[in-house]
Structures are given as structure tokens and as C-alpha cells.
Amino acid sequence: MSNRSAFSTDPKPAREKELFEILVESSTDFAIFTVAPDGTATSWNISAERVFGYAEGEIVGSSADVIYTPEDRAAGVHEAERVEAGRTGRAEDERWHRRKDGTRFWASGVMMPLRSPGEGFVKIVRDRTEHHRAEEALREREERFRLLATSVPQLVFRTAPDGGRSWASPQWIDFTGLGPEESLGHGWLEAIHPDERMATLERWGEAVETGEYYLEHRVRRARDGEYRWHQTRARPVDPAQGAASEWVGTMTDIHELRGLQDRQEVLVAELQHRTRNLLAVVQSITSQTIRKAASLEEFQTEFEGRLRALGRVQGLLARLDHHGIDLHMLLEAELRAHGDGALESGKISVDGPPVALPAISAQALGLALHELATNAVKYGALGQGTGRLSVRWNIERGGAEPVVSLEWRESGVTLPGAGLPMRKGYGSELIERALPYQLRARTSLEFGPDGVRCAIAVPVGLNGAGPGHG
Amino acid sequence: MDDGTRNALRGRRLLIVEDDYMVALELVRSLEEQGVEVLGPVGSVEDALALVEQEGARMDGAVLDINLRNKRVYPVAEALAARGVPFIFATGYDALVIPEAYAHVPRCEKPLDKALLARVLARVH
């Protein structure tokens, strides 16, 4: 009855105390102990013994403040905590603690006053070292990522798999002029060329399936408003998570590279065009040489001579592409090919200022000089002992574009008379008709009593020095 | 070349636009042998446009080189198309570099096969 009476009169406190004790003793994750208002330990559970290294017997009755680090104690952290717990009913902390053997561990704790402040406090502490280390490691990794992401020349971003960005590197912000906030979510699309925004966004759908984002698109540079080609790549940080993972990506400026690729394509197309045109020129030379040749032997000599002249011009073109061909070099190449030492013999004088001939003009002019030189060797100044050749030119700048005015003048020659082949040949057709037609040149070709006189005035400059023609 | 093709071109008035004189000369000679009345040849976009302006729709067709002293012949092509005059390209350019708008235009590659050119010309009206 007395039991029963005790049960009925005061059942709750007894039961609560028992439950509390069971809880405290069975709680292996939490160190739970009570202290008096001055910090003296009044109870110490088995976990507290495991966590701090002090046995219940050796600490109860002594100060529990030994669990704080000396620095914290010197700073009065232990007392401040009790004051706060007394005043607000709860003091939480997360800090380094000290074990009996002097080693330290990271722990979170909460201190609450017992029923009345006079009775002291209960403190619950949980060892969080592992968790803390993991957090530290994560922070370090984040820091390393940030350091890398902010020091590479690429624009770096972090994104959800739908393209919604959560972070953009300072390089992105500098390049696009979009602020960190403006770039969040899909705000960054503002810097993508309007024509490519749709593709840029749609590509994320494919990326989730393939596990990689890849696209070349134009990004606006804030500094000058230029849209520059970038290569954008992104991959999931944790491929195991698949589509749900966060993605990290880079945008690399490939504008110059693309420019070079485009230029190379143009060059290849031009080369194709140029080669075919050269063959067309060879074709026309063949037909006309055949038409005017009296025999196969004559055809062979003339045709091969013209092919070689064409070859010499091509050689000069290849060497001096885009700068034009120097008239002096072109002329010397022809005279040297025909003159047999005549250039050095004093029979020939060459004089004129430097002139860069556009490629367009050089080929036709080269062929014309070849015809003149061939004729001079066969019938004129380069074939006769008394013959002299003077080639002079100057640049006339009076008109809409500069004109190179060249005079080929032979002297001391006895011409063979009316049967002179050049009069009706390929050479005169080239000089009198082809040059005016294709170079807008003014030309004259005379067979004077003491040798050939040829004047050629070619406009240069307006057509530029671009490659090829036809 | 068969007689059908020869007769197909007889009496036609064709504009020749080609900036290399010797190449143009060969082309003209070959077409004239087939009874073609050649307009031109001309070697620049300006001269070609002037001739198109002057002759108008009285042309039966045109053979156009694409690159004329580093200028493209397309304004001439446009002027011809506006007058309903058919034309073909005779060029060293690959089909790839010809603009989409002219992709359907018959093209003869240089160096020219003049018999083939005549057949292609006979087909365009």
C-alpha cells in the first residue's frame, strides 16, 4: 500500500527521474554532465567519460572547466557561458575542447540551467571532430576551386543541369559586364549572341543525356561590344549523381582560332580557283600557240618557253604573296632566262623606281616581257652584237590611280624585215590586245628601223594586290 | 559535238564575261564557230552591267566568270535574272563557295571543256 501510496502521491517525479537517468546513461553519442553554479561537476555520464577521458569518480567534486582549452579559460569563455545560460536559459557553443590527455577535439555543446539557477547547469556536448574536419576539407576544396576558377583565363561558371547558374567567376563578370546577381539563373544568357541563345539553352537538354555540355557560340565583350566566339564546355561535378549533380563549366575565347580557320578555308578555295585559272590560261596558250605554229617543233619551243615564263611568275607570286611583285625582279627574271649573260654584259640597261605589281598584273605583264625578250633574242638586241636594250619606267601619279609607264627600247639592231614573226604573233596580240583588255593598260608596239619599241602603261593600286584573277 | 547542239546555239546572242583576254578569245572563237553572235567579251563588272543595260532582254543568255579582277560577278547575274536572261558560270571556283542564291545555276569548271559548255548552254533557255 505504501508503495502504491507513494506511487499515487508522487508518481511523476520518481518516474521522470528514472527515465532521465536511463536516457542519460544510455546516450552514447552525447556527453551529459551537470555542474554547480561555480562549475564544479555534480554528475558525469558514461559518454562524458568516453568523450573527455575523465572518470566520474575523478571529476565529480572538481571543476568541470578543465574541458575548455587554456586559451578559452583565459578568455573567460567558461564563465560567460554559464552567465548566458542563466540569463537566457540556453547557451550554445561550437569550439575546440580538451581531453584529459591534453588532445583537442571539436565539439558542439549546449548548456541549460537546472530547475533554478541555484542548482547549477546541465551541459550536453557532442564530439563533432569528424564533421568539422569534413567541413574544413570542403571549405578547402571550395577555396582551391575558387582560386583555380578565378585565376585561369577562361570564364568559369557553376550551374544546375538546366543551365541555371549559381556562380560566375570574376573573369565572366569582367568580360560580359554582367554583375554576379544579373548572371544568376538564366540571366547570363543576356551576354550570348541573340542568334545563339536558343541553341545555347537547348543544348542543356542534350548535355544531361550525354553527360557533357559542348557548344561554340558568341559572347558579348562589354569593353567594346564585340561578340567573340567562345567554346563552352561543362561537366557534372559528380557524374554518379547523374542529371541531378551540380555542373562546372568553362568558356574559352576561340575567336582568333575561328578567324584563322575561316581564313584557311578562304585560302583553300582561292588556291583551287587560282590553280584552275592557271590551267585555263595554259589551255588558251596551248590553243593559240598551236594555231600560230608552222610545225610541231616550233610549237614545242614556243609553248615550253611560255610555260616557263608562266612558271617564273608563279614562283615570284608564291614568294611575295600579298605584297605584290617587284617590277625589277620580274624583269630581271625574264632577262636572265633569255639573256645568256647579257644582263652583265653592258648591252642592257634597266632603270626605274621600286614598283609592287598586283598579282593580277604581274602574270600578264610577265608573259608580255617574255614575248619581248624571246623576240629580242631571236631577231633583236639580245641576238645581235651591236644591239642594245634599255628598259625604263616611272610612276605617273596624276590620275585617279598610279600608272606605271614602262618603255622597252631596242637599238643598234638590223631587223629582218616584213616577215618578223612577232608582228602577227601571240606576243603582239598579248601586248596590243590582252593587256588593255585585262589590265586597262595603254600599249604600243612599234618595229622601228633600229629595233623594237614597246610602251606599256599599267594602272596599279586600285585593284589591290589580291591573289589571282579570272 | 553533234549537229543538234550546233544548231541549238546557232543565231543565239550570248554575252561573254571573262577577264582573261586569251581565255575569253578562245571561248569567243569556239562559240562563233557554232554560229553564236557574241556580245562582248567584257572583263569587268562595270562593262558587263553597261552591256546588259544596253542590250536588255535582247540577250539569249550569258556565260559568266565569277571573279573579275577580284570583284564578284553577282551584280551582273542579278541584272540578268531581273531581265529573265538565263546564264551559266564558267569558273575555277568550287561549288562550295558559290552563294546559296546561285547554287542552281549551271556551272562549267575551268579549264573549260568547250563541247560540254555548248551542251550546257543549249539546255538553258
Coordinates of C-alpha atoms in Angstrom, one line a residue:
Chain A
M1 CA 0.0 0.0 0.0
S2 CA 2.8 2.3 1.0
N3 CA 4.4 1.7 -2.4
R4 CA 1.1 2.2 -4.0
S5 CA 0.5 5.3 -1.9
A6 CA 4.0 6.6 -2.8
F7 CA 3.2 5.9 -6.4
S8 CA -0.1 7.6 -6.3
T9 CA 1.0 10.6 -4.3
D10 CA 4.2 11.4 -6.2
P11 CA 4.4 9.1 -9.2
K12 CA 5.6 11.6 -11.8
P13 CA 8.8 13.0 -10.3
A14 CA 10.0 9.5 -9.5
R15 CA 9.3 8.2 -13.0
E16 CA 10.7 11.2 -14.7
K17 CA 13.9 10.9 -12.7
E18 CA 14.2 7.3 -13.6
L19 CA 13.6 8.0 -17.3
F20 CA 16.1 10.8 -17.3
E21 CA 18.7 8.6 -15.8
I22 CA 18.1 5.9 -18.3
L23 CA 18.3 8.4 -21.1
V24 CA 21.5 10.0 -19.8
E25 CA 23.2 6.6 -19.1
S26 CA 22.2 5.1 -22.5
S27 CA 23.1 8.1 -24.5
T28 CA 26.4 7.1 -26.0
D29 CA 26.6 10.0 -28.6
F30 CA 26.2 12.8 -26.1
A31 CA 28.4 13.6 -23.1
I32 CA 26.0 14.8 -20.4
F33 CA 27.0 16.3 -17.1
T34 CA 25.8 18.7 -14.6
V35 CA 27.8 21.4 -12.8
A36 CA 27.2 23.6 -9.8
P37 CA 26.9 27.4 -10.3
D38 CA 30.7 27.7 -9.9
G39 CA 31.5 25.0 -12.4
T40 CA 32.1 22.1 -10.1
A41 CA 31.0 18.8 -11.7
T42 CA 28.0 17.3 -9.9
S43 CA 27.2 14.4 -12.3
W44 CA 29.1 12.8 -15.2
N45 CA 27.7 10.2 -17.6
I46 CA 29.5 7.3 -19.2
S47 CA 29.7 9.2 -22.6
A48 CA 31.3 12.2 -20.8
E49 CA 33.9 9.8 -19.5
R50 CA 34.4 8.4 -23.0
V51 CA 34.5 11.8 -24.7
F52 CA 36.6 13.7 -22.2
G53 CA 38.7 10.9 -20.6
Y54 CA 37.8 11.7 -17.0
A55 CA 36.1 9.0 -14.9
E56 CA 33.0 10.0 -13.0
G57 CA 34.9 9.5 -9.7
E58 CA 37.8 11.7 -10.5
I59 CA 35.9 14.7 -11.8
V60 CA 32.7 14.9 -9.7
G61 CA 33.5 17.4 -7.0
S62 CA 36.2 19.1 -9.1
S63 CA 35.9 21.9 -11.6
A64 CA 34.5 20.7 -15.0
D65 CA 36.1 23.8 -16.6
V66 CA 39.1 21.6 -17.5
I67 CA 37.3 20.6 -20.6
Y68 CA 37.8 24.1 -22.1
T69 CA 41.1 24.9 -23.7
P70 CA 43.5 27.1 -21.7
E71 CA 43.0 29.9 -24.2
D72 CA 39.2 29.8 -23.8
R73 CA 39.6 29.7 -20.0
A74 CA 41.9 32.6 -20.0
A75 CA 39.4 34.5 -22.1
G76 CA 36.6 33.6 -19.6
V77 CA 34.6 31.6 -22.1
H78 CA 33.6 29.1 -19.3
E79 CA 32.1 31.8 -17.1
A80 CA 30.5 33.7 -19.9
E81 CA 28.7 30.5 -21.0
R82 CA 27.2 30.0 -17.5
V83 CA 26.1 33.6 -17.3
E84 CA 24.4 33.4 -20.7
A85 CA 22.7 30.1 -19.9
G86 CA 21.5 31.6 -16.6
R87 CA 20.2 34.7 -18.3
T88 CA 18.6 33.3 -21.5
G89 CA 18.0 29.7 -20.5
R90 CA 20.3 28.3 -23.2
A91 CA 24.0 28.8 -24.2
E92 CA 25.2 27.1 -27.3
D93 CA 28.8 26.9 -28.5
E94 CA 30.9 25.2 -31.1
R95 CA 34.5 25.2 -30.3
W96 CA 37.7 23.2 -29.6
H97 CA 37.6 21.2 -26.3
R98 CA 40.3 19.5 -24.4
R99 CA 40.5 15.9 -23.2
K100 CA 42.2 14.7 -20.1
D101 CA 45.3 13.6 -22.1
G102 CA 45.6 17.1 -23.5
T103 CA 44.4 16.3 -27.0
R104 CA 41.8 18.6 -28.6
F105 CA 38.6 17.8 -30.4
W106 CA 35.9 19.9 -32.0
A107 CA 32.5 19.8 -30.3
S108 CA 29.2 21.4 -30.2
G109 CA 27.6 22.0 -26.8
V110 CA 24.5 23.4 -25.2
M111 CA 24.2 24.5 -21.6
M112 CA 20.9 24.9 -19.8
P113 CA 20.2 25.9 -16.2
L114 CA 18.7 23.2 -13.9
R115 CA 15.3 24.0 -12.4
S116 CA 16.5 27.0 -10.6
P117 CA 19.8 28.8 -11.3
G118 CA 21.0 28.0 -7.7
E119 CA 21.1 24.3 -8.6
G120 CA 23.6 24.8 -11.4
F121 CA 23.5 23.7 -15.1
V122 CA 23.3 20.7 -17.3
K123 CA 25.6 20.6 -20.3
I124 CA 25.3 18.3 -23.3
V125 CA 28.4 18.0 -25.6
R126 CA 28.7 16.2 -28.9
D127 CA 32.0 15.3 -30.5
R128 CA 31.9 16.9 -34.0
T129 CA 35.6 16.5 -34.9
E130 CA 34.8 14.3 -38.0
H131 CA 32.1 16.6 -39.1
H132 CA 34.3 19.6 -38.6
R133 CA 37.1 18.0 -40.5
A134 CA 34.8 17.2 -43.4
E135 CA 33.6 20.8 -43.4
E136 CA 37.1 22.1 -43.3
A137 CA 38.1 19.9 -46.2
L138 CA 35.1 21.0 -48.1
R139 CA 35.9 24.6 -47.4
E140 CA 39.5 24.0 -48.6
R141 CA 38.3 22.3 -51.7
E142 CA 35.9 25.2 -52.4
E143 CA 38.8 27.6 -51.8
R144 CA 41.1 25.7 -54.2
F145 CA 38.3 25.6 -56.8
R146 CA 37.7 29.3 -56.4
L147 CA 41.4 30.0 -56.7
L148 CA 41.7 27.9 -59.8
A149 CA 38.4 29.2 -61.3
T150 CA 39.4 32.8 -60.7
S151 CA 43.0 32.6 -62.0
V152 CA 42.5 30.7 -65.3
P153 CA 41.9 32.9 -68.4
Q154 CA 38.6 31.0 -69.1
L155 CA 35.3 32.2 -67.9
V156 CA 34.2 29.7 -65.2
F157 CA 30.7 29.0 -64.0
R158 CA 28.7 26.7 -61.8
T159 CA 25.3 25.7 -62.9
A160 CA 22.3 23.4 -62.4
P161 CA 21.8 20.9 -65.3
D162 CA 19.1 23.2 -66.8
G163 CA 21.7 25.9 -67.4
G164 CA 20.6 27.9 -64.4
R165 CA 23.8 29.3 -63.0
S166 CA 24.7 29.6 -59.3
W167 CA 28.1 31.2 -59.7
A168 CA 30.2 33.0 -62.2
S169 CA 33.9 33.8 -62.0
P170 CA 35.2 37.3 -61.8
Q171 CA 36.5 36.9 -65.4
W172 CA 33.0 36.3 -66.6
I173 CA 31.8 39.5 -64.8
D174 CA 34.7 41.5 -66.2
F175 CA 34.3 40.2 -69.8
T176 CA 30.5 40.5 -70.1
G177 CA 29.9 43.4 -67.7
L178 CA 27.0 41.4 -66.2
G179 CA 27.1 41.5 -62.3
P180 CA 27.1 38.4 -60.2
E181 CA 23.4 38.8 -59.4
E182 CA 22.5 39.5 -63.0
S183 CA 24.3 36.4 -64.1
L184 CA 22.4 34.1 -61.8
G185 CA 19.8 31.7 -63.1
H186 CA 19.4 32.3 -66.8
G187 CA 20.4 35.9 -66.5
W188 CA 23.8 35.1 -68.1
L189 CA 22.1 34.4 -71.5
E190 CA 21.9 38.2 -71.9
A191 CA 25.6 38.1 -72.9
I192 CA 25.1 35.4 -75.5
H193 CA 24.6 36.5 -79.1
P194 CA 20.8 36.7 -79.7
D195 CA 21.1 34.3 -82.7
E196 CA 22.6 31.6 -80.4
R197 CA 20.6 32.0 -77.2
M198 CA 18.1 29.3 -78.2
A199 CA 20.8 26.8 -79.2
T200 CA 22.7 27.6 -76.0
L201 CA 19.8 26.8 -73.8
E202 CA 18.6 23.8 -75.8
R203 CA 22.0 22.2 -75.7
W204 CA 21.5 21.7 -71.9
G205 CA 18.8 19.1 -72.7
E206 CA 21.3 17.1 -74.7
A207 CA 24.0 17.6 -72.1
V208 CA 22.0 15.9 -69.4
E209 CA 21.8 12.8 -71.7
T210 CA 25.4 12.7 -72.8
G211 CA 27.0 13.9 -69.6
E212 CA 28.8 16.8 -71.3
Y213 CA 27.9 20.2 -72.5
Y214 CA 29.7 21.5 -75.6
L215 CA 28.9 24.5 -77.8
E216 CA 30.6 27.2 -79.8
H217 CA 28.8 30.5 -79.6
R218 CA 29.4 34.2 -79.4
V219 CA 29.7 36.1 -76.1
R220 CA 29.4 39.8 -75.9
R221 CA 32.5 41.6 -74.6
A222 CA 31.4 44.6 -72.6
R223 CA 34.6 46.6 -73.3
D224 CA 33.8 47.2 -77.0
G225 CA 30.5 45.4 -77.6
E226 CA 32.2 42.8 -79.8
Y227 CA 30.6 39.3 -79.9
R228 CA 33.5 36.9 -79.6
W229 CA 33.4 33.2 -80.4
H230 CA 33.8 31.0 -77.3
Q231 CA 33.9 27.3 -76.8
T232 CA 31.8 26.4 -73.8
R233 CA 32.2 23.0 -72.0
A234 CA 30.7 21.8 -68.8
R235 CA 30.6 18.5 -66.9
P236 CA 28.8 17.3 -63.8
V237 CA 30.8 17.6 -60.7
D238 CA 29.6 14.2 -59.5
P239 CA 28.8 12.0 -62.5
A240 CA 27.5 9.3 -60.2
Q241 CA 24.6 11.7 -59.3
G242 CA 23.9 12.0 -63.0
A243 CA 21.5 14.7 -64.0
A244 CA 20.9 15.9 -60.5
S245 CA 24.6 16.9 -60.0
E246 CA 25.9 20.4 -60.0
W247 CA 27.9 21.2 -63.2
V248 CA 31.0 23.2 -63.6
G249 CA 31.9 24.7 -67.0
T250 CA 34.4 26.9 -68.8
M251 CA 34.1 29.3 -71.7
T252 CA 37.3 29.7 -73.8
D253 CA 37.8 32.6 -76.2
I254 CA 38.4 30.9 -79.6
H255 CA 37.7 34.0 -81.7
E256 CA 41.2 34.2 -83.2
L257 CA 41.3 30.5 -83.8
R258 CA 38.0 30.6 -85.6
G259 CA 39.2 33.5 -87.7
L260 CA 42.2 31.5 -88.7
Q261 CA 40.1 28.5 -89.7
D262 CA 37.8 30.7 -91.7
R263 CA 40.8 32.4 -93.4
Q264 CA 42.3 29.0 -94.2
E265 CA 39.0 27.9 -95.8
V266 CA 39.1 31.0 -97.9
L267 CA 42.7 30.4 -98.9
V268 CA 42.0 26.8 -99.9
A269 CA 39.1 27.9 -102.0
E270 CA 41.3 30.7 -103.6
L271 CA 44.0 28.2 -104.2
Q272 CA 41.6 25.9 -106.0
H273 CA 40.3 28.8 -108.0
R274 CA 43.8 30.0 -108.8
T275 CA 45.0 26.7 -109.9
R276 CA 42.1 26.1 -112.2
N277 CA 42.5 29.6 -113.7
L278 CA 46.2 29.0 -114.3
L279 CA 45.2 25.8 -116.2
A280 CA 42.7 27.8 -118.2
V281 CA 45.5 30.2 -119.1
V282 CA 47.7 27.3 -120.1
Q283 CA 44.8 25.9 -122.1
S284 CA 44.5 29.2 -124.0
I285 CA 48.2 29.5 -124.6
T286 CA 48.2 25.9 -126.0
S287 CA 45.4 26.7 -128.4
Q288 CA 46.9 29.9 -129.6
T289 CA 50.4 28.5 -129.9
I290 CA 49.1 25.6 -131.9
R291 CA 47.2 27.9 -134.2
K292 CA 50.2 30.1 -134.9
A293 CA 52.9 27.4 -135.1
A294 CA 54.2 26.3 -138.5
S295 CA 55.5 23.0 -137.2
L296 CA 55.4 20.7 -134.2
E297 CA 59.0 21.7 -133.4
E298 CA 58.1 25.4 -133.4
F299 CA 55.0 24.6 -131.2
Q300 CA 57.2 22.8 -128.8
T301 CA 59.8 25.6 -128.5
E302 CA 57.3 28.4 -128.2
F303 CA 54.9 26.5 -125.9
E304 CA 57.6 25.4 -123.5
G305 CA 59.1 28.9 -123.4
R306 CA 55.7 30.4 -122.5
L307 CA 55.1 27.7 -119.8
R308 CA 58.5 28.5 -118.3
A309 CA 57.6 32.2 -118.2
L310 CA 54.4 31.4 -116.5
G311 CA 56.3 29.2 -114.1
R312 CA 58.7 32.1 -113.2
V313 CA 55.8 34.4 -112.4
Q314 CA 54.2 31.8 -110.3
G315 CA 57.5 31.4 -108.4
L316 CA 57.6 35.1 -107.7
L317 CA 53.9 35.1 -106.7
A318 CA 54.4 32.3 -104.2
R319 CA 57.3 34.2 -102.6
L320 CA 55.8 37.6 -102.4
D321 CA 52.1 36.9 -102.0
H322 CA 50.0 39.8 -100.7
H323 CA 52.8 42.3 -101.2
G324 CA 52.8 42.4 -104.9
I325 CA 55.7 41.6 -107.3
D326 CA 58.5 44.0 -107.7
L327 CA 58.7 45.0 -111.4
H328 CA 62.5 45.0 -111.2
M329 CA 62.6 41.4 -110.1
L330 CA 60.0 40.3 -112.7
L331 CA 62.1 42.0 -115.5
E332 CA 65.4 40.6 -114.3
A333 CA 63.9 37.1 -114.1
E334 CA 62.9 37.3 -117.7
L335 CA 66.1 38.8 -119.0
R336 CA 68.2 36.4 -117.1
A337 CA 66.2 33.5 -118.5
H338 CA 66.8 34.7 -122.1
G339 CA 69.9 36.9 -122.0
D340 CA 72.6 34.4 -121.6
G341 CA 74.8 36.7 -119.5
A342 CA 73.5 39.8 -121.4
L343 CA 72.4 41.4 -118.1
E344 CA 76.0 41.7 -117.0
S345 CA 77.5 42.4 -120.5
G346 CA 76.6 46.1 -120.6
K347 CA 74.2 45.6 -123.5
I348 CA 71.2 46.0 -121.2
S349 CA 70.3 48.9 -119.0
V350 CA 67.4 48.7 -116.6
D351 CA 66.2 51.7 -114.6
G352 CA 63.1 52.5 -112.6
P353 CA 61.8 53.1 -109.1
P354 CA 60.5 50.2 -107.0
V355 CA 57.0 49.2 -108.0
A356 CA 54.9 46.5 -106.4
L357 CA 52.7 45.0 -109.1
P358 CA 49.4 43.4 -108.1
A359 CA 49.4 39.7 -108.8
I360 CA 46.7 40.3 -111.4
S361 CA 49.0 42.5 -113.4
A362 CA 52.2 40.5 -112.8
Q363 CA 51.1 37.4 -114.7
A364 CA 50.1 39.1 -117.9
L365 CA 53.0 41.5 -117.8
G366 CA 55.4 38.7 -117.2
L367 CA 54.1 36.9 -120.3
A368 CA 54.4 40.1 -122.3
L369 CA 58.0 40.7 -121.2
H370 CA 58.7 37.0 -122.1
E371 CA 57.5 37.6 -125.7
L372 CA 59.6 40.8 -126.0
A373 CA 62.7 39.0 -124.6
T374 CA 62.2 36.0 -126.9
N375 CA 61.8 38.2 -129.9
A376 CA 64.9 40.2 -128.9
V377 CA 67.0 37.1 -128.6
K378 CA 65.8 35.7 -132.0
Y379 CA 65.7 38.9 -134.0
G380 CA 66.7 41.9 -131.9
A381 CA 69.0 43.5 -129.4
L382 CA 69.9 40.3 -127.5
G383 CA 70.8 38.4 -130.6
Q384 CA 72.9 40.9 -132.4
G385 CA 76.4 42.0 -131.3
T386 CA 75.7 45.7 -131.9
G387 CA 72.3 45.6 -130.2
R388 CA 71.4 47.5 -127.1
L389 CA 68.3 47.2 -124.9
S390 CA 67.1 49.9 -122.5
V391 CA 64.2 49.2 -120.2
R392 CA 63.0 52.3 -118.2
W393 CA 59.9 53.0 -116.2
N394 CA 58.4 55.7 -113.9
I395 CA 55.3 56.1 -111.9
E396 CA 52.7 58.7 -113.0
R397 CA 50.6 59.9 -110.2
G398 CA 48.5 62.5 -111.9
G399 CA 45.3 60.4 -112.4
A400 CA 42.8 58.6 -110.3
E401 CA 45.3 55.8 -109.6
P402 CA 49.0 55.5 -110.1
V403 CA 50.2 54.3 -113.5
V404 CA 53.5 52.5 -114.2
S405 CA 54.8 53.6 -117.5
L406 CA 57.4 51.3 -119.0
E407 CA 59.4 51.6 -122.2
W408 CA 61.2 48.7 -123.8
R409 CA 63.6 50.2 -126.4
E410 CA 66.0 48.3 -128.6
S411 CA 68.7 49.9 -130.7
G412 CA 71.6 49.1 -132.9
V413 CA 69.5 46.3 -134.5
T414 CA 69.0 45.4 -138.1
L415 CA 65.5 44.0 -138.3
P416 CA 64.9 41.1 -140.7
G417 CA 62.1 43.0 -142.4
A418 CA 58.4 42.4 -143.2
G419 CA 58.5 38.7 -142.2
L420 CA 59.0 39.5 -138.5
P421 CA 57.0 36.8 -136.6
M422 CA 56.1 39.0 -133.7
R423 CA 54.1 41.4 -135.9
K424 CA 51.2 39.0 -136.1
G425 CA 52.1 36.6 -133.4
Y426 CA 50.9 35.7 -129.9
G427 CA 53.2 38.3 -128.4
S428 CA 51.7 41.3 -130.3
E429 CA 48.2 40.0 -129.5
L430 CA 49.1 39.8 -125.9
I431 CA 50.6 43.3 -125.8
E432 CA 48.2 45.2 -128.1
R433 CA 45.0 43.5 -127.0
A434 CA 45.2 41.4 -123.9
L435 CA 47.0 44.0 -121.7
P436 CA 44.5 46.7 -122.5
Y437 CA 41.6 44.3 -122.0
Q438 CA 42.5 42.8 -118.7
L439 CA 44.7 45.4 -117.1
R440 CA 43.2 48.5 -118.6
A441 CA 46.8 49.2 -119.9
R442 CA 47.7 51.6 -122.7
T443 CA 50.2 49.9 -125.0
S444 CA 52.0 50.5 -128.2
L445 CA 54.3 48.2 -130.2
E446 CA 56.5 49.5 -133.0
F447 CA 59.1 47.9 -135.2
G448 CA 61.4 50.9 -135.8
P449 CA 64.3 50.9 -138.2
D450 CA 66.9 50.1 -135.4
G451 CA 64.8 47.8 -133.3
V452 CA 61.6 47.2 -131.3
R453 CA 59.9 49.9 -129.2
C454 CA 57.2 48.9 -126.8
A455 CA 55.4 51.2 -124.3
I456 CA 53.2 49.8 -121.6
A457 CA 51.3 52.0 -119.1
V458 CA 49.6 49.9 -116.5
P459 CA 47.4 51.3 -113.7
V460 CA 48.4 49.8 -110.3
G461 CA 47.0 50.1 -106.9
L462 CA 43.2 50.3 -107.2
N463 CA 42.8 46.6 -107.8
G464 CA 44.9 45.9 -104.8
A465 CA 47.4 43.1 -104.6
G466 CA 44.9 40.4 -104.1
P467 CA 45.7 36.9 -105.3
G468 CA 44.6 35.6 -108.7
H469 CA 42.1 36.7 -111.2
G470 CA 39.6 35.2 -113.6
Chain B
M1 CA 29.9 17.9 -131.0
D2 CA 26.7 16.8 -132.7
D3 CA 24.7 18.8 -135.1
G4 CA 21.8 19.1 -132.7
T5 CA 24.0 21.1 -130.3
R6 CA 25.5 23.1 -133.1
N7 CA 22.1 24.1 -134.4
A8 CA 20.8 24.7 -130.9
L9 CA 23.2 27.6 -130.4
R10 CA 23.0 29.0 -134.0
G11 CA 21.9 32.6 -134.1
R12 CA 21.8 33.0 -130.3
R13 CA 23.0 36.2 -128.9
L14 CA 25.2 35.4 -125.9
L15 CA 27.1 37.7 -123.5
I16 CA 30.6 36.6 -122.6
V17 CA 32.0 37.9 -119.3
E18 CA 35.6 36.8 -118.7
D19 CA 38.5 38.9 -117.5
D20 CA 41.4 37.0 -119.0
Y21 CA 41.7 38.1 -122.6
M22 CA 43.2 34.9 -124.0
V23 CA 40.7 32.7 -122.2
A24 CA 37.9 34.9 -123.5
L25 CA 39.3 34.8 -127.0
E26 CA 39.3 31.0 -127.1
L27 CA 35.7 31.0 -125.8
V28 CA 34.5 33.5 -128.3
R29 CA 36.2 31.7 -131.2
S30 CA 34.6 28.4 -130.1
L31 CA 31.1 29.9 -129.8
E32 CA 31.4 31.8 -133.0
E33 CA 32.2 28.6 -134.8
Q34 CA 28.8 27.3 -133.6
G35 CA 27.0 30.3 -135.1
V36 CA 26.7 32.2 -131.8
E37 CA 26.5 36.0 -132.0
V38 CA 28.8 37.0 -129.2
L39 CA 28.1 40.1 -127.1
G40 CA 31.4 41.3 -125.6
P41 CA 33.6 39.8 -124.4
V42 CA 33.8 42.1 -121.4
G43 CA 36.2 41.7 -118.5
S44 CA 34.8 43.8 -115.7
V45 CA 31.6 44.0 -113.7
E46 CA 31.1 47.7 -114.8
D47 CA 31.5 46.9 -118.5
A48 CA 29.2 43.8 -118.2
L49 CA 26.5 45.9 -116.4
A50 CA 26.7 48.5 -119.1
L51 CA 26.2 45.9 -121.8
V52 CA 23.3 44.3 -120.0
E53 CA 21.7 47.7 -119.6
Q54 CA 22.2 48.5 -123.3
E55 CA 21.1 45.1 -124.7
G56 CA 18.3 44.5 -122.1
A57 CA 16.2 41.4 -122.7
R58 CA 17.5 41.0 -126.3
M59 CA 20.2 38.6 -125.0
D60 CA 19.5 34.9 -125.2
G61 CA 22.0 34.0 -122.5
A62 CA 25.3 34.7 -120.8
V63 CA 28.5 32.9 -119.8
L64 CA 29.8 34.5 -116.6
D65 CA 33.2 34.1 -115.0
I66 CA 32.7 34.7 -111.2
N67 CA 35.9 36.5 -110.2
L68 CA 36.6 39.6 -112.3
R69 CA 39.7 41.4 -111.2
N70 CA 38.9 40.4 -107.6
K71 CA 35.3 41.5 -107.9
R72 CA 32.4 39.1 -107.9
V73 CA 30.2 38.9 -111.0
Y74 CA 26.9 38.6 -108.9
P75 CA 25.6 42.1 -109.7
V76 CA 25.7 41.1 -113.3
A77 CA 23.9 37.8 -112.5
E78 CA 21.3 39.8 -110.7
A79 CA 20.7 42.2 -113.6
L80 CA 20.4 39.3 -116.0
A81 CA 18.0 37.4 -113.7
A82 CA 15.9 40.6 -113.4
R83 CA 15.5 40.6 -117.2
G84 CA 14.8 36.9 -117.4
V85 CA 18.1 36.2 -119.3
P86 CA 19.5 32.7 -118.5
F87 CA 23.1 32.4 -117.6
I88 CA 25.8 29.9 -116.6
F89 CA 29.0 30.2 -114.7
A90 CA 32.4 29.4 -116.1
T91 CA 34.7 29.4 -113.2
G92 CA 37.6 28.0 -111.3
Y93 CA 35.6 28.2 -108.1
D94 CA 34.3 25.2 -106.3
A95 CA 30.5 24.9 -105.9
L96 CA 31.0 25.2 -102.2
V97 CA 32.0 28.9 -102.4
I98 CA 29.1 29.9 -104.6
P99 CA 26.3 31.7 -102.7
E100 CA 23.2 29.8 -102.0
A101 CA 21.1 32.1 -104.2
Y102 CA 23.1 30.9 -107.3
A103 CA 23.5 27.2 -106.3
H104 CA 21.1 26.2 -109.0
V105 CA 23.0 28.0 -111.8
P106 CA 24.7 25.5 -114.2
R107 CA 28.5 25.7 -113.7
C108 CA 31.3 24.8 -116.1
E109 CA 34.7 24.3 -114.4
K110 CA 37.9 25.8 -115.7
P111 CA 39.8 24.8 -117.7
L112 CA 36.7 24.7 -119.9
D113 CA 35.5 21.7 -122.0
K114 CA 34.0 23.7 -124.8
A115 CA 31.9 20.9 -126.1
L116 CA 30.4 20.4 -122.6
L117 CA 29.9 24.2 -122.3
A118 CA 28.0 24.2 -125.6
R119 CA 25.7 21.4 -124.4
V120 CA 25.1 23.2 -121.1
L121 CA 24.3 26.4 -122.9
A122 CA 22.0 24.5 -125.3
R123 CA 20.0 23.4 -122.3
V124 CA 19.4 26.7 -120.6
H125 CA 16.7 28.9 -122.1

